[in-house]
């Protein structure tokens, strides 16, 4: 499982180490165990350092991610998709659509699906159908269900575009 763009794996770990260090510290004080107390200080220090390190990192640049995704970097494709979904959630559908297209062009089935959903919301099902079809062709499970018999986009023409 990857981390969010612009955030290293230390962000989640830092948020885990701080309360865990607090629990160890309390346990060490209550039980009089100096080893637990010493270990808690190490956890506190590591947690704070990880959080500071993540805060100092620059956020991911969509242009760099797009170039890396076009070169076949799967991690960059996931990062680009994550940035796109963040842009969509922030009410920036044009940016989201641009980044999802780049990730979809790199062959990411999930980005094809999400692009289909975004296009459907913005311009309707007929314009989204090719993206759903592409996602299905690339193995996206939910997209494949749309095209099976009885699905919303059944290939025999019984769907909404037929």
Coordinates of N, CA and C in Angstrom, one line a residue:
X1 N 0.8 -1.2 0.0 CA 0.0 0.0 0.0 C 0.9 1.2 0.0
X2 N 0.7 2.1 -1.0 CA 1.5 3.3 -1.1 C 1.1 4.4 -0.2
X3 N 1.9 5.5 -0.2 CA 1.5 6.6 0.6 C 1.0 7.7 -0.4
X4 N 0.4 8.7 0.2 CA -0.2 9.8 -0.6 C 1.0 10.5 -1.3
X5 N 0.7 11.2 -2.4 CA 1.7 11.9 -3.1 C 2.2 13.0 -2.2
X6 N 3.5 13.2 -2.1 CA 4.1 14.3 -1.3 C 4.2 13.9 0.1
X7 N 3.8 12.7 0.4 CA 3.9 12.2 1.8 C 4.6 10.8 1.8
X8 N 5.6 10.7 2.6 CA 6.3 9.5 2.7 C 5.7 8.5 3.6
X9 N 6.2 7.3 3.7 CA 5.6 6.3 4.6 C 5.7 6.8 6.1
X10 N 6.5 7.7 6.4 CA 6.7 8.2 7.8 C 5.6 8.9 8.3
X11 N 4.7 9.5 7.5 CA 3.6 10.2 8.0 C 2.7 9.4 8.9
X12 N 2.2 8.3 8.4 CA 1.4 7.4 9.2 C 2.1 6.8 10.3
X13 N 3.4 6.4 10.1 CA 4.2 5.8 11.1 C 4.5 6.8 12.2
X14 N 4.7 8.1 11.9 CA 4.9 9.1 12.9 C 3.7 9.3 13.8
X15 N 2.5 9.2 13.2 CA 1.2 9.4 14.0 C 1.0 8.1 14.8
X16 N 1.6 7.0 14.4 CA 1.5 5.8 15.2 C 2.4 5.8 16.4
X17 N 3.7 6.3 16.1 CA 4.7 6.2 17.1 C 4.4 7.2 18.3
X18 N 3.8 8.3 18.1 CA 3.6 9.2 19.2 C 2.7 8.7 20.2
X19 N 1.5 8.2 19.9 CA 0.6 7.7 20.9 C 1.2 6.4 21.5
X20 N 1.8 5.6 20.7 CA 2.4 4.3 21.2 C 3.5 4.6 22.2
X21 N 4.3 5.7 21.9 CA 5.3 6.1 22.8 C 4.7 6.6 24.1
X22 N 3.5 7.3 24.0 CA 2.8 7.7 25.2 C 2.4 6.6 26.1
X23 N 1.8 5.6 25.4 CA 1.3 4.4 26.2 C 2.5 3.7 26.9
X24 N 3.6 3.5 26.1 CA 4.8 2.9 26.7 C 5.3 3.7 27.9
X25 N 5.3 5.0 27.7 CA 5.8 5.9 28.8 C 5.0 5.8 30.0
X26 N 3.6 5.8 29.9 CA 2.8 5.7 31.0 C 2.9 4.3 31.7
X27 N 3.0 3.3 30.8 CA 3.2 1.9 31.4 C 4.5 1.8 32.1
X28 N 5.6 2.4 31.6 CA 6.9 2.4 32.2 C 6.9 3.1 33.5
X29 N 6.2 4.2 33.6 CA 6.1 5.0 34.9 C 5.3 4.2 35.9
X30 N 4.1 3.7 35.5 CA 3.3 3.0 36.4 C 3.9 1.7 36.9
X31 N 4.6 1.0 36.1 CA 5.2 -0.3 36.5 C 6.6 -0.1 37.0
X32 N 7.2 1.1 36.9 CA 8.6 1.4 37.3 C 9.6 0.7 36.4
X33 N 9.2 0.4 35.2 CA 10.1 -0.3 34.2 C 10.9 0.8 33.4
X34 N 12.1 1.0 33.7 CA 13.0 2.0 33.0 C 13.2 1.6 31.6
X35 N 13.2 0.3 31.2 CA 13.3 0.0 29.8 C 12.2 0.5 29.0
X36 N 11.0 0.3 29.5 CA 9.8 0.8 28.7 C 9.8 2.3 28.6
X37 N 10.2 3.0 29.7 CA 10.3 4.4 29.6 C 11.4 4.9 28.6
X38 N 12.5 4.2 28.6 CA 13.5 4.5 27.6 C 13.1 4.3 26.2
X39 N 12.4 3.2 26.0 CA 11.9 2.8 24.7 C 10.9 3.9 24.2
X40 N 10.1 4.3 25.2 CA 9.0 5.3 24.8 C 9.7 6.6 24.3
X41 N 10.8 7.0 24.9 CA 11.5 8.2 24.5 C 12.0 8.1 23.1
X42 N 12.5 6.9 22.8 CA 12.9 6.6 21.4 C 11.8 6.7 20.4
X43 N 10.6 6.1 20.8 CA 9.4 6.2 19.9 C 9.0 7.6 19.7
X44 N 8.9 8.4 20.8 CA 8.5 9.8 20.7 C 9.5 10.6 19.8
X45 N 10.7 10.4 19.9 CA 11.7 11.1 19.1 C 11.6 10.7 17.6
X46 N 11.5 9.4 17.4 CA 11.3 8.9 16.0 C 10.0 9.5 15.4
X47 N 8.9 9.4 16.1 CA 7.6 10.0 15.7 C 7.7 11.4 15.3
X48 N 8.3 12.2 16.2 CA 8.4 13.7 15.9 C 9.3 13.9 14.7
X49 N 10.5 13.2 14.6 CA 11.4 13.3 13.4 C 10.7 13.0 12.1
X50 N 9.9 11.9 12.1 CA 9.2 11.5 10.9 C 8.2 12.5 10.5
X51 N 7.4 13.1 11.5 CA 6.5 14.1 11.1 C 7.1 15.3 10.6
X52 N 8.2 15.8 11.2 CA 9.0 16.9 10.7 C 9.5 16.7 9.3
X53 N 10.1 15.5 9.1 CA 10.6 15.1 7.8 C 9.6 15.2 6.7
X54 N 8.4 14.7 7.0 CA 7.3 14.7 6.0 C 6.8 16.1 5.8
X55 N 6.8 16.9 6.8 CA 6.4 18.3 6.6 C 7.3 19.1 5.7
X56 N 8.6 18.7 5.7 CA 9.6 19.5 5.0 C 9.6 19.1 3.5
X57 N 9.0 17.9 3.2 CA 9.0 17.5 1.8 C 8.1 18.3 0.9
X58 N 8.5 18.5 -0.3 CA 7.6 19.2 -1.2 C 6.5 18.3 -1.8
X59 N 5.3 18.8 -2.1 CA 4.3 18.0 -2.6 C 4.7 17.5 -4.0
X60 N 4.0 16.4 -4.4 CA 4.3 15.8 -5.7 C 3.9 16.8 -6.8
X61 N 4.7 16.9 -7.8 CA 4.4 17.7 -9.0 C 3.7 16.9 -10.0
X62 N 2.5 17.3 -10.4 CA 1.7 16.5 -11.4 C 2.5 16.3 -12.7
X63 N 3.2 17.3 -13.1 CA 4.0 17.2 -14.4 C 5.1 16.1 -14.3
X64 N 5.8 16.1 -13.2 CA 6.8 15.1 -13.0 C 6.1 13.7 -12.9
X65 N 5.0 13.6 -12.2 CA 4.3 12.3 -12.1 C 3.8 11.9 -13.5
X66 N 3.3 12.8 -14.3 CA 2.8 12.5 -15.6 C 3.9 12.0 -16.5
X67 N 5.1 12.6 -16.4 CA 6.2 12.2 -17.2 C 6.7 10.8 -16.8
X68 N 6.8 10.5 -15.5 CA 7.2 9.2 -15.0 C 6.1 8.2 -15.3
X69 N 4.9 8.5 -15.3 CA 3.8 7.6 -15.6 C 3.9 7.2 -17.1
X70 N 4.1 8.2 -17.9 CA 4.2 7.9 -19.4 C 5.4 7.0 -19.6
X71 N 6.4 7.1 -18.8 CA 7.6 6.2 -18.9 C 7.4 4.8 -18.3
X72 N 6.2 4.6 -17.8 CA 5.9 3.3 -17.3 C 6.1 3.1 -15.8
X73 N 6.3 4.1 -15.0 CA 6.5 4.0 -13.6 C 5.1 3.9 -12.9
X74 N 4.8 2.6 -12.4 CA 3.5 2.3 -11.8 C 3.2 3.1 -10.6
X75 N 4.2 3.4 -9.8 CA 4.1 4.2 -8.6 C 3.6 5.6 -9.0
X76 N 4.2 6.2 -10.0 CA 3.9 7.5 -10.5 C 2.4 7.5 -11.0
X77 N 2.0 6.5 -11.6 CA 0.6 6.4 -12.1 C -0.3 6.4 -10.9
X78 N 0.0 5.7 -9.9 CA -0.9 5.7 -8.7 C -0.9 7.1 -8.0
X79 N 0.3 7.7 -8.0 CA 0.4 9.0 -7.4 C -0.4 10.1 -8.2
X80 N -0.4 9.9 -9.5 CA -1.1 10.8 -10.4 C -2.6 10.6 -10.2
X81 N -3.0 9.4 -10.1 CA -4.4 9.1 -9.9 C -4.9 9.7 -8.5
X82 N -4.1 9.5 -7.5 CA -4.4 10.0 -6.2 C -4.5 11.6 -6.2
X83 N -3.6 12.2 -6.9 CA -3.7 13.7 -7.1 C -5.0 14.1 -7.8
X84 N -5.3 13.3 -8.8 CA -6.6 13.6 -9.6 C -7.8 13.4 -8.7
X85 N -7.8 12.4 -7.9 CA -9.0 12.2 -7.0 C -9.1 13.3 -6.0
X86 N -7.9 13.7 -5.5 CA -7.9 14.9 -4.6 C -8.4 16.1 -5.3
X87 N -8.0 16.4 -6.5 CA -8.5 17.5 -7.2 C -10.0 17.4 -7.4
X88 N -10.5 16.2 -7.7 CA -12.0 16.1 -7.9 C -12.7 16.4 -6.6
X89 N -12.2 15.9 -5.5 CA -12.8 16.1 -4.2 C -12.7 17.6 -3.8
X90 N -11.7 18.3 -4.3 CA -11.6 19.7 -4.0 C -12.4 20.6 -4.9
X91 N -13.1 20.0 -5.8 CA -13.9 20.8 -6.8 C -13.2 21.3 -8.0
X92 N -12.1 20.6 -8.4 CA -11.3 21.0 -9.5 C -11.4 19.9 -10.6
X93 N -12.6 19.8 -11.2 CA -12.8 18.7 -12.1 C -12.0 18.7 -13.4
X94 N -11.6 19.9 -13.9 CA -10.8 20.0 -15.1 C -9.4 19.4 -14.8
X95 N -8.8 19.8 -13.7 CA -7.5 19.3 -13.3 C -7.6 17.8 -13.1
X96 N -8.7 17.3 -12.4 CA -8.9 15.9 -12.2 C -8.9 15.1 -13.5
X97 N -9.7 15.7 -14.4 CA -9.9 15.0 -15.7 C -8.5 14.9 -16.5
X98 N -7.8 16.0 -16.4 CA -6.5 16.0 -17.1 C -5.5 14.9 -16.5
X99 N -5.5 14.9 -15.2 CA -4.6 13.9 -14.6 C -5.0 12.5 -14.8
X100 N -6.4 12.3 -14.7 CA -6.9 10.9 -14.9 C -6.6 10.5 -16.3
X101 N -6.8 11.4 -17.3 CA -6.5 11.0 -18.7 C -5.0 10.5 -18.8
X102 N -4.1 11.3 -18.2 CA -2.7 10.9 -18.3 C -2.4 9.5 -17.6
X103 N -3.1 9.3 -16.5 CA -2.9 8.0 -15.8 C -3.5 6.9 -16.7
X104 N -4.7 7.2 -17.3 CA -5.4 6.2 -18.1 C -4.6 5.9 -19.3
X105 N -4.0 6.9 -19.9 CA -3.1 6.7 -21.1 C -1.9 5.8 -20.8
X106 N -1.5 5.8 -19.5 CA -0.4 4.9 -19.0 C -0.9 3.5 -18.8
X107 N -2.2 3.3 -19.0 CA -2.7 1.9 -18.9 C -3.3 1.5 -17.5
X108 N -3.6 2.5 -16.7 CA -4.1 2.2 -15.4 C -5.6 2.0 -15.4
X109 N -6.1 0.8 -15.2 CA -7.5 0.5 -15.3 C -8.3 1.3 -14.3
X110 N -7.8 1.5 -13.1 CA -8.6 2.2 -12.1 C -8.8 3.7 -12.5
X111 N -7.7 4.3 -13.2 CA -7.9 5.6 -13.7 C -8.9 5.7 -14.8
X112 N -8.9 4.7 -15.6 CA -9.9 4.6 -16.7 C -11.3 4.6 -16.1
X113 N -11.5 3.8 -15.1 CA -12.8 3.8 -14.4 C -13.2 5.1 -13.8
X114 N -12.2 5.7 -13.0 CA -12.5 7.0 -12.4 C -12.7 8.1 -13.4
X115 N -12.0 8.0 -14.5 CA -12.3 9.0 -15.6 C -13.7 8.8 -16.2
X116 N -14.1 7.6 -16.3 CA -15.4 7.3 -16.8 C -16.5 7.9 -15.9
X117 N -16.3 7.7 -14.6 CA -17.2 8.2 -13.6 C -17.3 9.8 -13.6
X118 N -16.1 10.4 -13.8 CA -16.0 11.8 -13.8 C -16.7 12.4 -15.1
X119 N -16.4 11.7 -16.2 CA -17.0 12.2 -17.5 C -18.5 11.9 -17.5
X120 N -18.9 10.8 -16.9 CA -20.4 10.6 -16.8 C -21.1 11.7 -16.0
X121 N -20.5 12.0 -14.9 CA -21.0 13.1 -14.0 C -21.1 14.4 -14.8
X122 N -20.1 14.7 -15.5 CA -19.9 16.0 -16.2 C -20.7 16.1 -17.5
X123 N -20.7 15.0 -18.3 CA -21.2 15.1 -19.7 C -22.1 14.0 -20.1
X124 N -22.4 13.1 -19.1 CA -23.3 12.0 -19.4 C -22.7 10.7 -19.8
X125 N -23.5 9.6 -19.7 CA -23.1 8.3 -19.9 C -22.6 8.0 -21.4
X126 N -23.2 8.5 -22.4 CA -22.6 8.2 -23.7 C -21.2 8.6 -23.9
X127 N -20.7 9.7 -23.3 CA -19.3 10.1 -23.4 C -18.4 9.3 -22.5
X128 N -19.0 8.8 -21.4 CA -18.3 8.0 -20.4 C -18.1 6.6 -20.8
X129 N -19.0 6.1 -21.6 CA -19.0 4.7 -22.0 C -17.6 4.2 -22.5
X130 N -17.0 4.9 -23.4 CA -15.7 4.4 -23.9 C -14.7 4.2 -22.8
X131 N -14.7 5.1 -21.8 CA -13.8 4.9 -20.7 C -14.1 3.7 -19.8
X132 N -15.4 3.5 -19.6 CA -15.8 2.3 -18.9 C -15.4 1.0 -19.7
X133 N -15.6 1.1 -21.0 CA -15.3 -0.1 -21.9 C -13.7 -0.3 -21.8
X134 N -13.0 0.7 -21.8 CA -11.5 0.6 -21.7 C -11.1 0.0 -20.4
X135 N -11.8 0.5 -19.3 CA -11.5 -0.1 -18.0 C -11.8 -1.6 -17.9
X136 N -13.0 -1.9 -18.5 CA -13.4 -3.3 -18.5 C -12.4 -4.2 -19.3
X137 N -11.9 -3.6 -20.5 CA -11.0 -4.3 -21.3 C -9.6 -4.5 -20.6
X138 N -9.3 -3.7 -19.6 CA -8.1 -3.8 -18.9 C -8.3 -4.5 -17.6
X139 N -9.5 -5.2 -17.4 CA -9.7 -6.0 -16.3 C -10.3 -5.4 -15.1
X140 N -10.8 -4.2 -15.1 CA -11.5 -3.6 -14.0 C -12.8 -4.4 -13.7
X141 N -12.9 -4.9 -12.5 CA -14.0 -5.8 -12.2 C -15.3 -5.2 -12.3
X142 N -15.5 -4.0 -11.7 CA -16.8 -3.3 -11.7 C -17.2 -2.9 -13.1
X143 N -16.2 -2.4 -13.9 CA -16.5 -2.0 -15.2 C -16.9 -3.2 -16.1
X144 N -16.3 -4.4 -15.9 CA -16.7 -5.6 -16.6 C -18.2 -5.9 -16.3
X145 N -18.6 -5.7 -15.1 CA -20.0 -6.0 -14.8 C -21.0 -5.1 -15.6
X146 N -20.6 -3.9 -15.9 CA -21.5 -3.1 -16.7 C -21.8 -3.6 -18.1
X147 N -20.9 -4.5 -18.6 CA -21.1 -5.0 -20.0 C -21.5 -6.4 -20.0
X148 N -21.7 -7.0 -18.9 CA -22.2 -8.4 -18.9 C -23.7 -8.4 -19.2
X149 N -24.3 -9.5 -19.7 CA -25.7 -9.6 -19.9 C -26.5 -9.1 -18.6
X150 N -27.4 -8.2 -18.8 CA -28.1 -7.7 -17.7 C -27.5 -6.5 -17.1
X151 N -26.2 -6.2 -17.5 CA -25.5 -5.0 -17.0 C -26.0 -3.7 -17.6
X152 N -25.7 -2.6 -17.0 CA -26.2 -1.3 -17.5 C -25.8 -1.0 -19.0
X153 N -24.6 -1.6 -19.4 CA -24.1 -1.3 -20.7 C -23.9 -2.6 -21.5
X154 N -24.9 -3.4 -21.5 CA -24.9 -4.7 -22.2 C -24.4 -4.5 -23.6
X155 N -23.5 -5.3 -24.1 CA -22.9 -5.1 -25.4 C -23.9 -5.4 -26.6
X156 N -25.0 -6.0 -26.3 CA -25.9 -6.3 -27.5 C -26.7 -5.1 -27.9
X157 N -26.4 -4.0 -27.3 CA -27.2 -2.8 -27.7 C -28.4 -2.5 -26.8
X158 N -28.6 -3.3 -25.8 CA -29.7 -3.1 -24.9 C -29.5 -2.1 -23.8
X159 N -28.2 -1.6 -23.8 CA -27.9 -0.6 -22.8 C -28.4 0.8 -23.2
X160 N -28.1 1.8 -22.4 CA -28.6 3.1 -22.6 C -28.1 3.8 -23.9
X161 N -27.0 3.3 -24.4 CA -26.5 4.0 -25.7 C -27.0 3.3 -26.9
X162 N -27.7 2.1 -26.8 CA -28.0 1.3 -27.9 C -29.3 1.6 -28.6

